[in-house]
Amino acid sequence: MSFRPAERLNTLPAYLFVEIDRKKRAARAAGKDIIDFGLGDPDSPTYTYIRNRLHHAVDDPANDRYPPGGGAPELRRALAAFFRQRYSVELDPEREILVLIGSKEGLGHLPLAVVNPGQTVLVPDPAYPVYRSAAIFAGGVPRTMRLTEAGGWLPDLDAIPEDTARSATLMYLNYPNNPTAAVAPLGFYEKAVELARRYDLLIAQDAAYNEVYFEHPPPSILQVPGARDVAVEFHSLSKTFNMTGWRLGFAAGNADAIAALARVKDNLDSGPYTAIQEAGIEAYAGIDRPEVTRIRATYHQRAEVLCHGLQELGFRVRPPAATFYVWARVPKAYDSMRLATKLLDEVSVVCVPGVGFGPAGEGYVRFALTLDIDRIRQALARLREVKW
Ligand SMILES: *Cc1c(COP(=O)(O)O)cnc(C)c1O
């Protein structure tokens, strides 16, 4: 028998960075100094106050057992306390909060819990690729909501055709947004909730960057009255606390959706290591500690320097209010893949072509601010050498 992967893998979105990845590896192997703005992975270590709690928790043999279903009760209470403090939203820790092995896990499993084969899943374009893949894995049919710069990178909810809205069971949203860095005002969430009520669909709002903000904390969709009837929000410790490798996140909101997702998870995984969940309690207890405040200021400063430098070079770019991304319009004569390839070939600077996030990302490139300020300045100096 010759092994062949399942056909559904062929229906996933194509991975467009093969060529850039290959060139990056080749350049590295040739000893070139690559300045890599490609990775949405914090460059700073997890804060010591969190790591110390893990050290302690690892020594407790009680944590060696399977973790409690749905997540450690103390962590769920801590997350409810965070929601109360940050958003003035009161959540039932047992019914309205579910601990995840990173938010990607929950975003990815959700359609298995709430979408029937053939049903429509509304997915933004450009977007984090997980939403579309997850819809496909569950046999759902992704339908695109096109985001545009003119529309503030928010979907035009009024433009969704009536029959599409009617056939949809799930809508993914992501604010603050990867890759565009757009932030949604509460008024947008109000409209989305109203639409979800009218057409009886569930909203999955990916809030992975809600705590990576520069002035005011962006809103939670759960602040909209009645939102918990139609919405679940996904939060992550990865970006806020530099914990991408730890795999810890949570879902909050609609109790039926939470219960359905928990059933999928009961059948596939048993949740994150309890010691890591214990460290998660410590993380949120320190959400406004100086370490966290400082990293927000650091990303803000990096964003200002990079945006200013790119503007001087003639890129059209708006300084972000949240996330650690800069989303820049590419100079006219180029498409995003050609521009990214040119920067890599000529000056060993890596950015991500917008088209990799969907066709509507064409014309833009994404820079991740996960490099220190000196490297950013060095990259700008190199970009000034490029012949356009
Ligand atoms: C990084 C990121 C996540 C976080 O994933 P985790 O699984 O929690 O590490 C989720 N959504 C978006 C848009 C992201 O960029």
mmCIF file of C-alpha atoms and ligand atoms in Angstrom:
data_model
loop_
_atom_site.group_PDB
_atom_site.id
_atom_site.type_symbol
_atom_site.label_atom_id
_atom_site.label_comp_id
_atom_site.label_asym_id
_atom_site.label_seq_id
_atom_site.Cartn_x
_atom_site.Cartn_y
_atom_site.Cartn_z
ATOM 1 C CA MET A 1 0.000 0.000 0.000
ATOM 2 C CA SER A 2 1.291 3.440 -0.828
ATOM 3 C CA PHE A 3 0.321 6.017 1.740
ATOM 4 C CA ARG A 4 -1.580 9.088 0.664
ATOM 5 C CA PRO A 5 -2.677 11.949 2.906
ATOM 6 C CA ALA A 6 -6.430 12.524 3.229
ATOM 7 C CA GLU A 7 -7.983 14.612 0.488
ATOM 8 C CA ARG A 8 -9.193 17.263 2.902
ATOM 9 C CA LEU A 9 -5.603 18.408 3.248
ATOM 10 C CA ASN A 10 -5.739 19.404 -0.414
ATOM 11 C CA THR A 11 -8.702 21.650 0.310
ATOM 12 C CA LEU A 12 -6.774 23.752 2.837
ATOM 13 C CA PRO A 13 -5.546 27.181 1.759
ATOM 14 C CA ALA A 14 -2.211 26.983 -0.051
ATOM 15 C CA TYR A 15 0.869 27.883 1.942
ATOM 16 C CA LEU A 16 2.324 30.757 -0.025
ATOM 17 C CA PHE A 17 5.584 31.316 1.771
ATOM 18 C CA VAL A 18 7.415 28.206 0.537
ATOM 19 C CA GLU A 19 9.686 30.188 -1.745
ATOM 20 C CA ILE A 20 10.416 32.918 0.803
ATOM 21 C CA ASP A 21 11.105 30.320 3.515
ATOM 22 C CA ARG A 22 13.479 28.519 1.183
ATOM 23 C CA LYS A 23 15.335 31.723 0.340
ATOM 24 C CA LYS A 24 15.516 32.696 3.999
ATOM 25 C CA ARG A 25 17.063 29.345 4.929
ATOM 26 C CA ALA A 26 19.489 29.499 2.022
ATOM 27 C CA ALA A 27 20.566 33.034 2.936
ATOM 28 C CA ARG A 28 21.092 32.021 6.570
ATOM 29 C CA ALA A 29 23.072 28.955 5.525
ATOM 30 C CA ALA A 30 25.228 31.229 3.364
ATOM 31 C CA GLY A 31 26.050 33.231 6.494
ATOM 32 C CA LYS A 32 23.927 36.284 5.687
ATOM 33 C CA ASP A 33 22.642 38.400 8.556
ATOM 34 C CA ILE A 34 18.868 38.218 8.173
ATOM 35 C CA ILE A 35 16.675 40.793 9.904
ATOM 36 C CA ASP A 36 13.455 38.855 10.321
ATOM 37 C CA PHE A 37 10.205 40.795 10.743
ATOM 38 C CA GLY A 38 8.312 37.648 9.821
ATOM 39 C CA LEU A 39 7.588 36.057 13.161
ATOM 40 C CA GLY A 40 4.553 36.892 15.275
ATOM 41 C CA ASP A 41 6.346 35.447 18.269
ATOM 42 C CA PRO A 42 7.514 37.742 21.104
ATOM 43 C CA ASP A 43 11.290 38.146 21.440
ATOM 44 C CA SER A 44 11.135 38.683 25.220
ATOM 45 C CA PRO A 45 11.071 35.840 27.753
ATOM 46 C CA THR A 46 8.047 34.991 29.895
ATOM 47 C CA TYR A 47 8.022 37.241 32.978
ATOM 48 C CA THR A 48 9.882 35.935 36.003
ATOM 49 C CA TYR A 49 6.851 36.231 38.282
ATOM 50 C CA ILE A 50 5.021 33.714 36.065
ATOM 51 C CA ARG A 51 7.997 31.400 35.614
ATOM 52 C CA ASN A 52 8.549 31.261 39.381
ATOM 53 C CA ARG A 53 4.989 30.105 39.920
ATOM 54 C CA LEU A 54 5.527 27.328 37.366
ATOM 55 C CA HIS A 55 8.704 26.163 39.148
ATOM 56 C CA HIS A 56 6.678 25.872 42.291
ATOM 57 C CA ALA A 57 3.717 24.138 40.612
ATOM 58 C CA VAL A 58 5.922 21.571 38.877
ATOM 59 C CA ASP A 59 6.981 20.283 42.304
ATOM 60 C CA ASP A 60 3.401 19.560 43.343
ATOM 61 C CA PRO A 61 2.598 15.900 42.526
ATOM 62 C CA ALA A 62 -1.132 16.729 42.512
ATOM 63 C CA ASN A 63 -0.426 18.451 39.196
ATOM 64 C CA ASP A 64 0.879 15.234 37.607
ATOM 65 C CA ARG A 65 -2.656 13.894 37.166
ATOM 66 C CA TYR A 66 -5.027 14.648 34.275
ATOM 67 C CA PRO A 67 -6.148 18.270 34.527
ATOM 68 C CA PRO A 68 -9.770 19.009 35.573
ATOM 69 C CA GLY A 69 -12.237 19.078 32.650
ATOM 70 C CA GLY A 70 -12.850 22.579 31.370
ATOM 71 C CA GLY A 71 -9.810 23.899 33.223
ATOM 72 C CA ALA A 72 -8.622 24.359 36.791
ATOM 73 C CA PRO A 73 -11.441 25.983 38.836
ATOM 74 C CA GLU A 74 -9.014 28.491 40.416
ATOM 75 C CA LEU A 75 -7.830 29.610 36.988
ATOM 76 C CA ARG A 76 -11.399 29.992 35.718
ATOM 77 C CA ARG A 77 -12.217 32.130 38.755
ATOM 78 C CA ALA A 78 -9.096 34.224 38.102
ATOM 79 C CA LEU A 79 -10.174 34.714 34.486
ATOM 80 C CA ALA A 80 -13.664 35.765 35.596
ATOM 81 C CA ALA A 81 -11.996 38.263 37.946
ATOM 82 C CA PHE A 82 -9.940 39.603 35.039
ATOM 83 C CA PHE A 83 -13.117 40.077 32.975
ATOM 84 C CA ARG A 84 -14.820 41.860 35.866
ATOM 85 C CA GLN A 85 -11.874 44.183 36.420
ATOM 86 C CA ARG A 86 -11.032 44.917 32.772
ATOM 87 C CA TYR A 87 -14.461 44.933 31.122
ATOM 88 C CA SER A 88 -16.987 45.111 33.985
ATOM 89 C CA VAL A 89 -18.416 41.865 32.605
ATOM 90 C CA GLU A 90 -19.601 39.228 35.050
ATOM 91 C CA LEU A 91 -18.974 35.651 33.860
ATOM 92 C CA ASP A 92 -19.904 32.323 35.423
ATOM 93 C CA PRO A 93 -16.483 30.622 35.712
ATOM 94 C CA GLU A 94 -17.972 27.150 35.305
ATOM 95 C CA ARG A 95 -20.372 27.676 32.447
ATOM 96 C CA GLU A 96 -18.963 30.656 30.588
ATOM 97 C CA ILE A 97 -15.205 30.061 30.686
ATOM 98 C CA LEU A 98 -13.238 27.214 29.129
ATOM 99 C CA VAL A 99 -9.461 26.806 29.403
ATOM 100 C CA LEU A 100 -7.677 25.995 26.120
ATOM 101 C CA ILE A 101 -4.301 24.644 25.015
ATOM 102 C CA GLY A 102 -3.619 28.021 23.418
ATOM 103 C CA SER A 103 -6.407 29.984 21.765
ATOM 104 C CA LYS A 104 -5.567 28.541 18.341
ATOM 105 C CA GLU A 105 -6.631 25.142 19.636
ATOM 106 C CA GLY A 106 -10.074 26.458 20.591
ATOM 107 C CA LEU A 107 -10.514 28.558 17.433
ATOM 108 C CA GLY A 108 -9.573 25.494 15.418
ATOM 109 C CA HIS A 109 -11.830 23.039 17.234
ATOM 110 C CA LEU A 110 -14.851 25.340 17.434
ATOM 111 C CA PRO A 111 -16.390 24.494 14.029
ATOM 112 C CA LEU A 112 -16.352 20.785 14.944
ATOM 113 C CA ALA A 113 -18.631 21.772 17.814
ATOM 114 C CA VAL A 114 -20.990 24.226 16.115
ATOM 115 C CA VAL A 115 -20.928 23.775 12.309
ATOM 116 C CA ASN A 116 -22.666 21.041 10.309
ATOM 117 C CA PRO A 117 -21.241 19.888 6.968
ATOM 118 C CA GLY A 118 -22.281 22.250 4.194
ATOM 119 C CA GLN A 119 -23.058 25.167 6.489
ATOM 120 C CA THR A 120 -21.557 28.573 5.832
ATOM 121 C CA VAL A 121 -18.755 30.012 7.958
ATOM 122 C CA LEU A 122 -18.050 33.718 7.521
ATOM 123 C CA VAL A 123 -14.319 34.367 7.471
ATOM 124 C CA PRO A 124 -12.537 37.712 7.031
ATOM 125 C CA ASP A 125 -9.975 38.274 4.288
ATOM 126 C CA PRO A 126 -7.175 39.036 5.032
ATOM 127 C CA ALA A 127 -7.019 36.886 8.161
ATOM 128 C CA TYR A 128 -5.126 34.545 10.415
ATOM 129 C CA PRO A 129 -5.337 31.323 8.345
ATOM 130 C CA VAL A 130 -6.729 29.130 11.155
ATOM 131 C CA TYR A 131 -10.379 30.260 10.743
ATOM 132 C CA ARG A 132 -10.639 29.088 7.145
ATOM 133 C CA SER A 133 -8.789 25.821 7.771
ATOM 134 C CA ALA A 134 -10.945 25.076 10.811
ATOM 135 C CA ALA A 135 -14.149 25.647 8.828
ATOM 136 C CA ILE A 136 -12.896 23.276 6.127
ATOM 137 C CA PHE A 137 -11.887 20.566 8.622
ATOM 138 C CA ALA A 138 -15.452 20.562 9.946
ATOM 139 C CA GLY A 139 -16.935 20.302 6.435
ATOM 140 C CA GLY A 140 -18.178 23.885 6.568
ATOM 141 C CA VAL A 141 -18.070 26.220 3.601
ATOM 142 C CA PRO A 142 -15.988 29.349 4.200
ATOM 143 C CA ARG A 143 -17.409 32.561 2.745
ATOM 144 C CA THR A 144 -15.223 35.618 2.638
ATOM 145 C CA MET A 145 -15.908 38.962 4.287
ATOM 146 C CA ARG A 146 -13.560 41.315 2.495
ATOM 147 C CA LEU A 147 -11.723 43.831 4.635
ATOM 148 C CA THR A 148 -10.457 47.063 3.100
ATOM 149 C CA GLU A 149 -8.338 49.971 4.209
ATOM 150 C CA ALA A 150 -11.199 52.354 3.364
ATOM 151 C CA GLY A 151 -13.455 50.332 5.639
ATOM 152 C CA GLY A 152 -10.939 50.525 8.490
ATOM 153 C CA TRP A 153 -10.271 46.797 8.015
ATOM 154 C CA LEU A 154 -13.678 46.046 9.540
ATOM 155 C CA PRO A 155 -16.087 43.881 7.539
ATOM 156 C CA ASP A 156 -19.029 45.753 6.036
ATOM 157 C CA LEU A 157 -21.773 43.830 7.820
ATOM 158 C CA ASP A 158 -24.497 45.511 5.751
ATOM 159 C CA ALA A 159 -22.886 44.144 2.595
ATOM 160 C CA ILE A 160 -23.318 40.492 3.596
ATOM 161 C CA PRO A 161 -26.008 39.136 1.255
ATOM 162 C CA GLU A 162 -29.226 38.104 2.977
ATOM 163 C CA ASP A 163 -29.027 34.455 1.848
ATOM 164 C CA THR A 164 -25.388 34.189 2.933
ATOM 165 C CA ALA A 165 -26.230 35.531 6.392
ATOM 166 C CA ARG A 166 -29.181 33.165 6.600
ATOM 167 C CA SER A 167 -27.104 30.096 5.744
ATOM 168 C CA ALA A 168 -24.238 31.063 8.086
ATOM 169 C CA THR A 169 -23.833 29.416 11.482
ATOM 170 C CA LEU A 170 -20.535 30.949 12.522
ATOM 171 C CA MET A 171 -18.695 34.213 11.943
ATOM 172 C CA TYR A 172 -15.053 34.743 12.851
ATOM 173 C CA LEU A 173 -13.836 38.174 13.872
ATOM 174 C CA ASN A 174 -10.380 39.189 15.082
ATOM 175 C CA TYR A 175 -9.700 42.526 16.792
ATOM 176 C CA PRO A 176 -7.170 43.889 17.446
ATOM 177 C CA ASN A 177 -6.412 42.403 14.058
ATOM 178 C CA ASN A 178 -3.616 40.281 12.723
ATOM 179 C CA PRO A 179 -2.330 41.226 10.127
ATOM 180 C CA THR A 180 -3.773 44.757 9.753
ATOM 181 C CA ALA A 181 -3.471 45.948 13.401
ATOM 182 C CA ALA A 182 -6.982 47.445 13.183
ATOM 183 C CA VAL A 183 -8.945 47.862 16.421
ATOM 184 C CA ALA A 184 -12.746 47.505 16.484
ATOM 185 C CA PRO A 185 -14.780 50.054 18.437
ATOM 186 C CA LEU A 186 -17.583 48.810 20.690
ATOM 187 C CA GLY A 187 -20.076 50.183 18.162
ATOM 188 C CA PHE A 188 -18.875 47.669 15.601
ATOM 189 C CA TYR A 189 -19.388 44.807 18.042
ATOM 190 C CA GLU A 190 -22.906 46.123 18.734
ATOM 191 C CA LYS A 191 -23.727 45.867 15.041
ATOM 192 C CA ALA A 192 -22.193 42.397 14.809
ATOM 193 C CA VAL A 193 -24.208 41.166 17.793
ATOM 194 C CA GLU A 194 -27.378 42.594 16.278
ATOM 195 C CA LEU A 195 -26.657 40.747 13.009
ATOM 196 C CA ALA A 196 -25.913 37.515 14.849
ATOM 197 C CA ARG A 197 -29.222 37.775 16.709
ATOM 198 C CA ARG A 198 -31.157 38.483 13.523
ATOM 199 C CA TYR A 199 -29.692 35.496 11.654
ATOM 200 C CA ASP A 200 -29.127 33.195 14.597
ATOM 201 C CA LEU A 201 -25.408 32.744 14.116
ATOM 202 C CA LEU A 202 -22.520 32.448 16.531
ATOM 203 C CA ILE A 203 -19.684 34.998 16.590
ATOM 204 C CA ALA A 204 -16.183 33.807 17.474
ATOM 205 C CA GLN A 205 -14.136 36.913 18.281
ATOM 206 C CA ASP A 206 -10.380 36.285 18.470
ATOM 207 C CA ALA A 207 -9.034 38.677 21.116
ATOM 208 C CA ALA A 208 -5.461 37.359 21.200
ATOM 209 C CA TYR A 209 -4.128 40.957 21.090
ATOM 210 C CA ASN A 210 -6.585 42.660 23.448
ATOM 211 C CA GLU A 211 -3.844 43.179 26.025
ATOM 212 C CA VAL A 212 -1.207 44.315 23.522
ATOM 213 C CA TYR A 213 -2.467 47.911 23.331
ATOM 214 C CA PHE A 214 -0.713 51.262 23.544
ATOM 215 C CA GLU A 215 -3.175 53.671 25.141
ATOM 216 C CA HIS A 216 -6.572 52.278 26.130
ATOM 217 C CA PRO A 217 -7.531 48.614 26.431
ATOM 218 C CA PRO A 218 -9.660 47.675 23.407
ATOM 219 C CA PRO A 219 -13.215 46.550 24.248
ATOM 220 C CA SER A 220 -14.447 42.989 24.642
ATOM 221 C CA ILE A 221 -17.384 41.946 22.483
ATOM 222 C CA LEU A 222 -18.913 40.608 25.703
ATOM 223 C CA GLN A 223 -19.407 44.207 26.872
ATOM 224 C CA VAL A 224 -22.284 44.484 24.397
ATOM 225 C CA PRO A 225 -25.570 43.812 26.225
ATOM 226 C CA GLY A 226 -26.856 40.386 25.200
ATOM 227 C CA ALA A 227 -23.576 39.426 23.527
ATOM 228 C CA ARG A 228 -23.289 36.243 25.539
ATOM 229 C CA ASP A 229 -26.374 34.937 23.734
ATOM 230 C CA VAL A 230 -24.479 34.904 20.441
ATOM 231 C CA ALA A 231 -20.737 35.304 21.017
ATOM 232 C CA VAL A 232 -17.660 33.585 22.370
ATOM 233 C CA GLU A 233 -14.397 35.453 22.735
ATOM 234 C CA PHE A 234 -10.983 33.777 22.564
ATOM 235 C CA HIS A 235 -8.136 35.069 24.700
ATOM 236 C CA SER A 236 -4.522 34.009 24.750
ATOM 237 C CA LEU A 237 -1.656 34.258 27.189
ATOM 238 C CA SER A 238 0.795 33.880 24.297
ATOM 239 C CA LYS A 239 1.219 37.488 23.238
ATOM 240 C CA THR A 240 0.373 39.314 26.469
ATOM 241 C CA PHE A 241 2.827 37.426 28.655
ATOM 242 C CA ASN A 242 5.375 36.142 26.068
ATOM 243 C CA MET A 243 4.124 32.581 26.539
ATOM 244 C CA THR A 244 3.671 31.286 22.981
ATOM 245 C CA GLY A 245 5.484 28.042 23.789
ATOM 246 C CA TRP A 246 3.486 27.312 26.928
ATOM 247 C CA ARG A 247 0.162 26.815 25.110
ATOM 248 C CA LEU A 248 -2.471 28.462 27.288
ATOM 249 C CA GLY A 249 -5.600 30.393 26.353
ATOM 250 C CA PHE A 250 -9.305 30.483 27.112
ATOM 251 C CA ALA A 251 -12.744 30.964 25.628
ATOM 252 C CA ALA A 252 -15.390 33.109 27.333
ATOM 253 C CA GLY A 253 -19.027 33.768 26.557
ATOM 254 C CA ASN A 254 -22.005 31.795 25.313
ATOM 255 C CA ALA A 255 -22.525 28.850 27.655
ATOM 256 C CA ASP A 256 -23.948 26.502 24.984
ATOM 257 C CA ALA A 257 -21.033 27.124 22.628
ATOM 258 C CA ILE A 258 -18.612 26.668 25.541
ATOM 259 C CA ALA A 259 -20.280 23.358 26.477
ATOM 260 C CA ALA A 260 -20.201 22.142 22.869
ATOM 261 C CA LEU A 261 -16.528 23.041 22.488
ATOM 262 C CA ALA A 262 -15.784 21.347 25.816
ATOM 263 C CA ARG A 263 -17.368 18.146 24.468
ATOM 264 C CA VAL A 264 -15.070 18.186 21.441
ATOM 265 C CA LYS A 265 -12.102 18.734 23.720
ATOM 266 C CA ASP A 266 -13.177 15.962 26.109
ATOM 267 C CA ASN A 267 -13.003 13.632 23.135
ATOM 268 C CA LEU A 268 -9.670 14.839 21.787
ATOM 269 C CA ASP A 269 -7.493 16.318 24.520
ATOM 270 C CA SER A 270 -7.621 16.779 28.259
ATOM 271 C CA GLY A 271 -6.562 20.382 28.575
ATOM 272 C CA PRO A 272 -3.235 21.974 29.501
ATOM 273 C CA TYR A 273 -0.874 20.722 32.226
ATOM 274 C CA THR A 274 -2.282 21.903 35.558
ATOM 275 C CA ALA A 275 1.035 23.468 36.602
ATOM 276 C CA ILE A 276 0.846 25.714 33.533
ATOM 277 C CA GLN A 277 -2.723 26.620 34.455
ATOM 278 C CA GLU A 278 -1.500 27.568 37.918
ATOM 279 C CA ALA A 279 1.098 29.845 36.351
ATOM 280 C CA GLY A 280 -1.751 31.325 34.296
ATOM 281 C CA ILE A 281 -3.455 32.449 37.527
ATOM 282 C CA GLU A 282 -0.295 34.319 38.435
ATOM 283 C CA ALA A 283 -0.082 35.822 34.937
ATOM 284 C CA TYR A 284 -3.525 37.435 35.082
ATOM 285 C CA ALA A 285 -3.082 38.525 38.685
ATOM 286 C CA GLY A 286 -0.222 40.662 37.317
ATOM 287 C CA ILE A 287 -1.924 41.923 34.154
ATOM 288 C CA ASP A 288 -1.004 45.541 34.987
ATOM 289 C CA ARG A 289 2.356 44.872 36.587
ATOM 290 C CA PRO A 290 5.294 47.025 35.420
ATOM 291 C CA GLU A 291 6.652 44.138 33.301
ATOM 292 C CA VAL A 292 3.478 44.045 31.225
ATOM 293 C CA THR A 293 3.126 47.821 31.039
ATOM 294 C CA ARG A 294 6.730 48.029 29.900
ATOM 295 C CA ILE A 295 6.289 45.554 27.039
ATOM 296 C CA ARG A 296 3.306 47.573 25.785
ATOM 297 C CA ALA A 297 5.505 50.688 25.779
ATOM 298 C CA THR A 298 8.275 48.755 24.049
ATOM 299 C CA TYR A 299 6.067 47.619 21.161
ATOM 300 C CA HIS A 300 4.645 51.139 20.929
ATOM 301 C CA GLN A 301 8.119 52.646 20.601
ATOM 302 C CA ARG A 302 9.173 50.052 18.029
ATOM 303 C CA ALA A 303 6.017 50.746 16.036
ATOM 304 C CA GLU A 304 6.674 54.492 16.044
ATOM 305 C CA VAL A 305 10.263 54.064 14.862
ATOM 306 C CA LEU A 306 9.409 51.582 12.117
ATOM 307 C CA CYS A 307 6.370 53.516 10.872
ATOM 308 C CA HIS A 308 8.247 56.792 10.816
ATOM 309 C CA GLY A 309 11.127 55.179 8.906
ATOM 310 C CA LEU A 310 8.830 53.477 6.417
ATOM 311 C CA GLN A 311 6.944 56.724 5.840
ATOM 312 C CA GLU A 312 10.207 58.497 5.027
ATOM 313 C CA LEU A 313 10.850 55.787 2.464
ATOM 314 C CA GLY A 314 7.492 56.481 0.839
ATOM 315 C CA PHE A 315 5.464 53.622 2.270
ATOM 316 C CA ARG A 316 1.917 54.485 3.244
ATOM 317 C CA VAL A 317 1.492 53.222 6.770
ATOM 318 C CA ARG A 318 -0.564 54.078 9.843
ATOM 319 C CA PRO A 319 0.943 53.633 13.324
ATOM 320 C CA PRO A 320 -0.991 50.857 15.073
ATOM 321 C CA ALA A 321 -2.939 51.372 18.330
ATOM 322 C CA ALA A 322 -2.553 47.709 19.337
ATOM 323 C CA THR A 323 -0.878 44.399 18.316
ATOM 324 C CA PHE A 324 2.804 44.118 17.464
ATOM 325 C CA TYR A 325 2.320 44.458 13.719
ATOM 326 C CA VAL A 326 2.874 47.188 11.188
ATOM 327 C CA TRP A 327 0.789 46.774 8.026
ATOM 328 C CA ALA A 328 2.293 48.792 5.219
ATOM 329 C CA ARG A 329 1.004 49.578 1.743
ATOM 330 C CA VAL A 330 3.627 48.498 -0.792
ATOM 331 C CA PRO A 331 4.973 51.050 -3.262
ATOM 332 C CA LYS A 332 3.003 51.061 -6.503
ATOM 333 C CA ALA A 333 5.127 49.112 -8.969
ATOM 334 C CA TYR A 334 5.177 45.988 -6.764
ATOM 335 C CA ASP A 335 2.878 43.273 -5.573
ATOM 336 C CA SER A 336 3.373 42.036 -2.026
ATOM 337 C CA MET A 337 5.229 38.844 -2.942
ATOM 338 C CA ARG A 338 7.611 40.663 -5.277
ATOM 339 C CA LEU A 339 8.324 43.329 -2.698
ATOM 340 C CA ALA A 340 9.003 40.808 0.084
ATOM 341 C CA THR A 341 11.261 38.800 -2.224
ATOM 342 C CA LYS A 342 13.132 41.927 -3.295
ATOM 343 C CA LEU A 343 13.790 42.999 0.305
ATOM 344 C CA LEU A 344 15.029 39.546 1.198
ATOM 345 C CA ASP A 345 17.230 39.215 -1.900
ATOM 346 C CA GLU A 346 18.716 42.695 -1.809
ATOM 347 C CA VAL A 347 19.052 43.612 1.866
ATOM 348 C CA SER A 348 18.243 40.424 3.822
ATOM 349 C CA VAL A 349 15.152 41.951 5.449
ATOM 350 C CA VAL A 350 12.176 39.614 5.882
ATOM 351 C CA CYS A 351 8.548 40.746 5.980
ATOM 352 C CA VAL A 352 5.365 38.817 5.215
ATOM 353 C CA PRO A 353 3.530 39.416 1.915
ATOM 354 C CA GLY A 354 -0.080 40.399 2.634
ATOM 355 C CA VAL A 355 -1.410 38.009 0.011
ATOM 356 C CA GLY A 356 -0.443 35.160 2.352
ATOM 357 C CA PHE A 357 -3.364 36.220 4.569
ATOM 358 C CA GLY A 358 -5.806 36.077 1.658
ATOM 359 C CA PRO A 359 -6.301 37.808 -1.697
ATOM 360 C CA ALA A 360 -7.514 41.016 -0.013
ATOM 361 C CA GLY A 361 -4.104 41.323 1.665
ATOM 362 C CA GLU A 362 -2.518 41.944 -1.723
ATOM 363 C CA GLY A 363 -0.819 45.332 -1.910
ATOM 364 C CA TYR A 364 0.401 45.219 1.713
ATOM 365 C CA VAL A 365 3.176 43.631 3.742
ATOM 366 C CA ARG A 366 3.280 42.865 7.457
ATOM 367 C CA PHE A 367 6.196 43.639 9.736
ATOM 368 C CA ALA A 368 6.208 41.990 13.196
ATOM 369 C CA LEU A 369 7.733 44.189 15.911
ATOM 370 C CA THR A 370 9.456 41.290 17.615
ATOM 371 C CA LEU A 371 12.953 42.735 17.123
ATOM 372 C CA ASP A 372 14.709 45.275 19.289
ATOM 373 C CA ILE A 373 14.924 48.908 18.362
ATOM 374 C CA ASP A 374 18.553 48.743 17.178
ATOM 375 C CA ARG A 375 17.708 45.966 14.739
ATOM 376 C CA ILE A 376 14.730 47.973 13.506
ATOM 377 C CA ARG A 377 16.969 51.007 12.905
ATOM 378 C CA GLN A 378 19.490 48.767 11.173
ATOM 379 C CA ALA A 379 16.751 47.382 8.931
ATOM 380 C CA LEU A 380 15.631 50.914 8.041
ATOM 381 C CA ALA A 381 19.210 51.828 7.140
ATOM 382 C CA ARG A 382 19.311 48.832 4.808
ATOM 383 C CA LEU A 383 15.950 49.722 3.261
ATOM 384 C CA ARG A 384 17.350 53.167 2.395
ATOM 385 C CA GLU A 385 19.902 51.394 0.191
ATOM 386 C CA VAL A 386 17.247 49.639 -1.879
ATOM 387 C CA LYS A 387 16.805 50.885 -5.451
ATOM 388 C CA TRP A 388 13.082 51.218 -6.220
HETATM 389 C C1 LIG B 1 -0.899 34.539 17.888
HETATM 390 C C2 LIG B 1 -2.344 34.499 17.564
HETATM 391 C C3 LIG B 1 -3.197 33.703 18.304
HETATM 392 C C4 LIG B 1 -2.702 33.004 19.536
HETATM 393 O O1 LIG B 1 -2.580 31.682 19.425
HETATM 394 P P1 LIG B 1 -2.216 30.822 20.697
HETATM 395 O O2 LIG B 1 -2.686 29.491 20.242
HETATM 396 O O3 LIG B 1 -2.989 31.321 21.881
HETATM 397 O O4 LIG B 1 -0.744 30.895 20.893
HETATM 398 C C5 LIG B 1 -4.548 33.703 17.976
HETATM 399 N N1 LIG B 1 -5.013 34.488 16.991
HETATM 400 C C6 LIG B 1 -4.220 35.292 16.291
HETATM 401 C C7 LIG B 1 -4.803 36.170 15.264
HETATM 402 C C8 LIG B 1 -2.857 35.307 16.545
HETATM 403 O O5 LIG B 1 -2.056 36.091 15.821
#
